[in-house]
Amino acid sequence: MLINYAPFVERMIARYEGGYGWNRHDPGGPTKFGVTCYDLAKHLHQKMDSMARWAPIVMAMKLATADEIFHDYYAIPCAFDDLGPGKDVVIFDEGVNSGPSRAIKAAQQVVGVTADGVLGPITLAAINAYNADSFIRVLCDKRL
């Protein structure tokens, strides 16, 4: 069963990420929809040179741009569309919060394959063969 990541991301954004914010003590800088100024600058092929300069750019970012960033930087590296239900979401969520490579390494440790941070065919097959309930529980326990 293939699950489209976009509705999940939009629910995640609406529930947990929200709109624009900038806590000047947070090294991520200006953020909207869970996307930092650094990721937005990278997405726009620009240099993030000043949080103050990027604050209005981040504030003006549309949800569609955030969706593109989540797709390109998290869903694709985490093979969201190729993973089974539940496994896709738990790896994607950890990828967003800890980076795709770290999420993939944790998943690889759960299923007992070489933890290299690359979600290739061997890792994909091992994850999809693993019992979904067990995989989700073990990966979430590892994360805690």
PDB file of C-alpha atoms in Angstrom:
ATOM      1  CA  MET A   1       0.000   0.000   0.000  1.00  0.00           C
ATOM      2  CA  LEU A   2       1.589   3.256  -1.159  1.00  0.00           C
ATOM      3  CA  ILE A   3       0.992   6.287   1.037  1.00  0.00           C
ATOM      4  CA  ASN A   4       1.438   9.784  -0.332  1.00  0.00           C
ATOM      5  CA  TYR A   5       3.769  11.686   1.964  1.00  0.00           C
ATOM      6  CA  ALA A   6       2.288  15.157   1.210  1.00  0.00           C
ATOM      7  CA  PRO A   7      -0.916  14.798   3.281  1.00  0.00           C
ATOM      8  CA  PHE A   8       1.160  13.375   6.143  1.00  0.00           C
ATOM      9  CA  VAL A   9       3.590  16.290   5.958  1.00  0.00           C
ATOM     10  CA  GLU A  10       0.771  18.803   5.885  1.00  0.00           C
ATOM     11  CA  ARG A  11      -0.848  17.177   8.951  1.00  0.00           C
ATOM     12  CA  MET A  12       2.530  17.108  10.683  1.00  0.00           C
ATOM     13  CA  ILE A  13       3.114  20.785   9.900  1.00  0.00           C
ATOM     14  CA  ALA A  14      -0.370  21.828  11.016  1.00  0.00           C
ATOM     15  CA  ARG A  15      -0.164  19.851  14.257  1.00  0.00           C
ATOM     16  CA  TYR A  16       3.461  20.213  15.324  1.00  0.00           C
ATOM     17  CA  GLU A  17       5.302  22.826  13.302  1.00  0.00           C
ATOM     18  CA  GLY A  18       2.881  25.673  12.792  1.00  0.00           C
ATOM     19  CA  GLY A  19       3.624  28.964  11.149  1.00  0.00           C
ATOM     20  CA  TYR A  20       6.469  31.409  11.345  1.00  0.00           C
ATOM     21  CA  GLY A  21       8.680  31.756  14.389  1.00  0.00           C
ATOM     22  CA  TRP A  22      12.105  32.980  15.327  1.00  0.00           C
ATOM     23  CA  ASN A  23      13.555  32.378  18.732  1.00  0.00           C
ATOM     24  CA  ARG A  24      16.822  34.276  18.615  1.00  0.00           C
ATOM     25  CA  HIS A  25      18.366  31.699  20.973  1.00  0.00           C
ATOM     26  CA  ASP A  26      17.600  28.857  18.545  1.00  0.00           C
ATOM     27  CA  PRO A  27      20.530  28.236  16.177  1.00  0.00           C
ATOM     28  CA  GLY A  28      18.060  27.180  13.445  1.00  0.00           C
ATOM     29  CA  GLY A  29      17.046  30.806  13.032  1.00  0.00           C
ATOM     30  CA  PRO A  30      13.812  31.940  11.387  1.00  0.00           C
ATOM     31  CA  THR A  31      11.550  28.955  10.754  1.00  0.00           C
ATOM     32  CA  LYS A  32       8.188  28.399   9.117  1.00  0.00           C
ATOM     33  CA  PHE A  33       6.314  25.129   8.669  1.00  0.00           C
ATOM     34  CA  GLY A  34       9.304  23.432  10.320  1.00  0.00           C
ATOM     35  CA  VAL A  35      11.670  24.672   7.587  1.00  0.00           C
ATOM     36  CA  THR A  36      14.683  26.662   8.762  1.00  0.00           C
ATOM     37  CA  CYS A  37      16.222  29.586   6.944  1.00  0.00           C
ATOM     38  CA  TYR A  38      19.176  27.317   6.143  1.00  0.00           C
ATOM     39  CA  ASP A  39      17.042  24.729   4.342  1.00  0.00           C
ATOM     40  CA  LEU A  40      15.077  27.411   2.508  1.00  0.00           C
ATOM     41  CA  ALA A  41      18.285  29.101   1.332  1.00  0.00           C
ATOM     42  CA  LYS A  42      19.669  25.744   0.167  1.00  0.00           C
ATOM     43  CA  HIS A  43      16.398  25.008  -1.656  1.00  0.00           C
ATOM     44  CA  LEU A  44      16.560  28.384  -3.396  1.00  0.00           C
ATOM     45  CA  HIS A  45      20.241  27.815  -4.294  1.00  0.00           C
ATOM     46  CA  GLN A  46      21.262  30.833  -2.256  1.00  0.00           C
ATOM     47  CA  LYS A  47      23.593  31.446   0.651  1.00  0.00           C
ATOM     48  CA  MET A  48      22.085  31.918   4.109  1.00  0.00           C
ATOM     49  CA  ASP A  49      24.173  34.911   5.051  1.00  0.00           C
ATOM     50  CA  SER A  50      22.080  36.704   7.666  1.00  0.00           C
ATOM     51  CA  MET A  51      19.194  35.529   9.823  1.00  0.00           C
ATOM     52  CA  ALA A  52      17.808  39.064   9.879  1.00  0.00           C
ATOM     53  CA  ARG A  53      17.875  39.244   6.062  1.00  0.00           C
ATOM     54  CA  TRP A  54      16.319  35.806   5.701  1.00  0.00           C
ATOM     55  CA  ALA A  55      13.582  36.343   8.314  1.00  0.00           C
ATOM     56  CA  PRO A  56      11.135  38.065   5.901  1.00  0.00           C
ATOM     57  CA  ILE A  57      11.960  35.548   3.154  1.00  0.00           C
ATOM     58  CA  VAL A  58      11.132  32.680   5.513  1.00  0.00           C
ATOM     59  CA  MET A  59       8.016  34.483   6.728  1.00  0.00           C
ATOM     60  CA  ALA A  60       6.759  34.787   3.122  1.00  0.00           C
ATOM     61  CA  MET A  61       7.409  31.120   2.283  1.00  0.00           C
ATOM     62  CA  LYS A  62       4.342  29.253   1.010  1.00  0.00           C
ATOM     63  CA  LEU A  63       3.282  25.814   2.220  1.00  0.00           C
ATOM     64  CA  ALA A  64       3.960  24.432  -1.269  1.00  0.00           C
ATOM     65  CA  THR A  65       7.635  25.392  -0.896  1.00  0.00           C
ATOM     66  CA  ALA A  66       7.818  23.646   2.476  1.00  0.00           C
ATOM     67  CA  ASP A  67       6.260  20.565   0.849  1.00  0.00           C
ATOM     68  CA  GLU A  68       8.970  20.614  -1.843  1.00  0.00           C
ATOM     69  CA  ILE A  69      11.708  20.878   0.796  1.00  0.00           C
ATOM     70  CA  PHE A  70      10.283  18.005   2.859  1.00  0.00           C
ATOM     71  CA  HIS A  71       9.990  15.932  -0.308  1.00  0.00           C
ATOM     72  CA  ASP A  72      13.468  16.652  -1.665  1.00  0.00           C
ATOM     73  CA  TYR A  73      15.465  16.623   1.590  1.00  0.00           C
ATOM     74  CA  TYR A  74      13.599  14.030   3.645  1.00  0.00           C
ATOM     75  CA  ALA A  75      11.042  11.911   1.755  1.00  0.00           C
ATOM     76  CA  ILE A  76      13.330  10.973  -1.131  1.00  0.00           C
ATOM     77  CA  PRO A  77      16.456  10.159   0.952  1.00  0.00           C
ATOM     78  CA  CYS A  78      14.274   8.170   3.381  1.00  0.00           C
ATOM     79  CA  ALA A  79      12.605   6.258   0.492  1.00  0.00           C
ATOM     80  CA  PHE A  80       9.173   7.198   1.839  1.00  0.00           C
ATOM     81  CA  ASP A  81       7.255   5.933  -1.201  1.00  0.00           C
ATOM     82  CA  ASP A  82       9.044   2.568  -1.166  1.00  0.00           C
ATOM     83  CA  LEU A  83       8.536   1.712   2.513  1.00  0.00           C
ATOM     84  CA  GLY A  84       5.569  -0.076   4.009  1.00  0.00           C
ATOM     85  CA  PRO A  85       2.866   1.808   5.930  1.00  0.00           C
ATOM     86  CA  GLY A  86       4.022   3.047   9.305  1.00  0.00           C
ATOM     87  CA  LYS A  87       7.642   2.324   8.502  1.00  0.00           C
ATOM     88  CA  ASP A  88       7.595   5.189   6.021  1.00  0.00           C
ATOM     89  CA  VAL A  89       6.271   7.665   8.553  1.00  0.00           C
ATOM     90  CA  VAL A  90       8.550   6.680  11.435  1.00  0.00           C
ATOM     91  CA  ILE A  91      11.724   6.845   9.311  1.00  0.00           C
ATOM     92  CA  PHE A  92      10.599  10.082   7.659  1.00  0.00           C
ATOM     93  CA  ASP A  93       9.812  11.709  11.014  1.00  0.00           C
ATOM     94  CA  GLU A  94      13.173  10.739  12.455  1.00  0.00           C
ATOM     95  CA  GLY A  95      14.807  11.971   9.259  1.00  0.00           C
ATOM     96  CA  VAL A  96      13.169  15.376   9.645  1.00  0.00           C
ATOM     97  CA  ASN A  97      14.223  15.644  13.284  1.00  0.00           C
ATOM     98  CA  SER A  98      17.665  14.024  13.182  1.00  0.00           C
ATOM     99  CA  GLY A  99      18.658  13.977   9.528  1.00  0.00           C
ATOM    100  CA  PRO A 100      17.961  11.268   6.942  1.00  0.00           C
ATOM    101  CA  SER A 101      21.327   9.529   7.318  1.00  0.00           C
ATOM    102  CA  ARG A 102      20.906   9.181  11.068  1.00  0.00           C
ATOM    103  CA  ALA A 103      17.331   7.889  10.663  1.00  0.00           C
ATOM    104  CA  ILE A 104      18.429   5.358   8.076  1.00  0.00           C
ATOM    105  CA  LYS A 105      21.327   4.158  10.255  1.00  0.00           C
ATOM    106  CA  ALA A 106      18.941   3.641  13.161  1.00  0.00           C
ATOM    107  CA  ALA A 107      16.552   1.694  10.901  1.00  0.00           C
ATOM    108  CA  GLN A 108      19.454  -0.391   9.588  1.00  0.00           C
ATOM    109  CA  GLN A 109      20.464  -1.268  13.146  1.00  0.00           C
ATOM    110  CA  VAL A 110      16.912  -2.403  13.875  1.00  0.00           C
ATOM    111  CA  VAL A 111      16.809  -4.774  10.894  1.00  0.00           C
ATOM    112  CA  GLY A 112      20.404  -5.984  11.237  1.00  0.00           C
ATOM    113  CA  VAL A 113      22.038  -4.715   8.059  1.00  0.00           C
ATOM    114  CA  THR A 114      25.196  -2.631   7.715  1.00  0.00           C
ATOM    115  CA  ALA A 115      24.491   0.814   9.180  1.00  0.00           C
ATOM    116  CA  ASP A 116      25.917   3.041   6.449  1.00  0.00           C
ATOM    117  CA  GLY A 117      23.123   5.617   6.303  1.00  0.00           C
ATOM    118  CA  VAL A 118      22.153   4.769   2.725  1.00  0.00           C
ATOM    119  CA  LEU A 119      18.709   3.346   2.081  1.00  0.00           C
ATOM    120  CA  GLY A 120      19.616   1.033  -0.801  1.00  0.00           C
ATOM    121  CA  PRO A 121      17.915  -2.150  -2.024  1.00  0.00           C
ATOM    122  CA  ILE A 122      19.296  -4.420   0.725  1.00  0.00           C
ATOM    123  CA  THR A 123      18.152  -2.058   3.479  1.00  0.00           C
ATOM    124  CA  LEU A 124      14.806  -1.468   1.787  1.00  0.00           C
ATOM    125  CA  ALA A 125      14.127  -5.199   1.489  1.00  0.00           C
ATOM    126  CA  ALA A 126      15.158  -5.814   5.104  1.00  0.00           C
ATOM    127  CA  ILE A 127      12.940  -3.028   6.446  1.00  0.00           C
ATOM    128  CA  ASN A 128       9.939  -4.083   4.358  1.00  0.00           C
ATOM    129  CA  ALA A 129      10.369  -7.730   5.435  1.00  0.00           C
ATOM    130  CA  TYR A 130      10.441  -6.760   9.118  1.00  0.00           C
ATOM    131  CA  ASN A 131       7.183  -6.893  11.093  1.00  0.00           C
ATOM    132  CA  ALA A 132       5.735  -3.364  10.967  1.00  0.00           C
ATOM    133  CA  ASP A 133       4.577  -3.179  14.597  1.00  0.00           C
ATOM    134  CA  SER A 134       7.913  -4.437  15.887  1.00  0.00           C
ATOM    135  CA  PHE A 135       9.901  -2.170  13.594  1.00  0.00           C
ATOM    136  CA  ILE A 136       7.996   0.947  14.621  1.00  0.00           C
ATOM    137  CA  ARG A 137       8.207   0.095  18.328  1.00  0.00           C
ATOM    138  CA  VAL A 138      11.925  -0.748  18.278  1.00  0.00           C
ATOM    139  CA  LEU A 139      12.874   2.277  16.168  1.00  0.00           C
ATOM    140  CA  CYS A 140      10.865   4.617  18.390  1.00  0.00           C
ATOM    141  CA  ASP A 141      12.375   3.064  21.534  1.00  0.00           C
ATOM    142  CA  LYS A 142      15.859   3.575  20.059  1.00  0.00           C
ATOM    143  CA  ARG A 143      15.035   7.163  19.316  1.00  0.00           C
ATOM    144  CA  LEU A 144      13.939   7.862  22.880  1.00  0.00           C
TER     145      LEU A 144
END
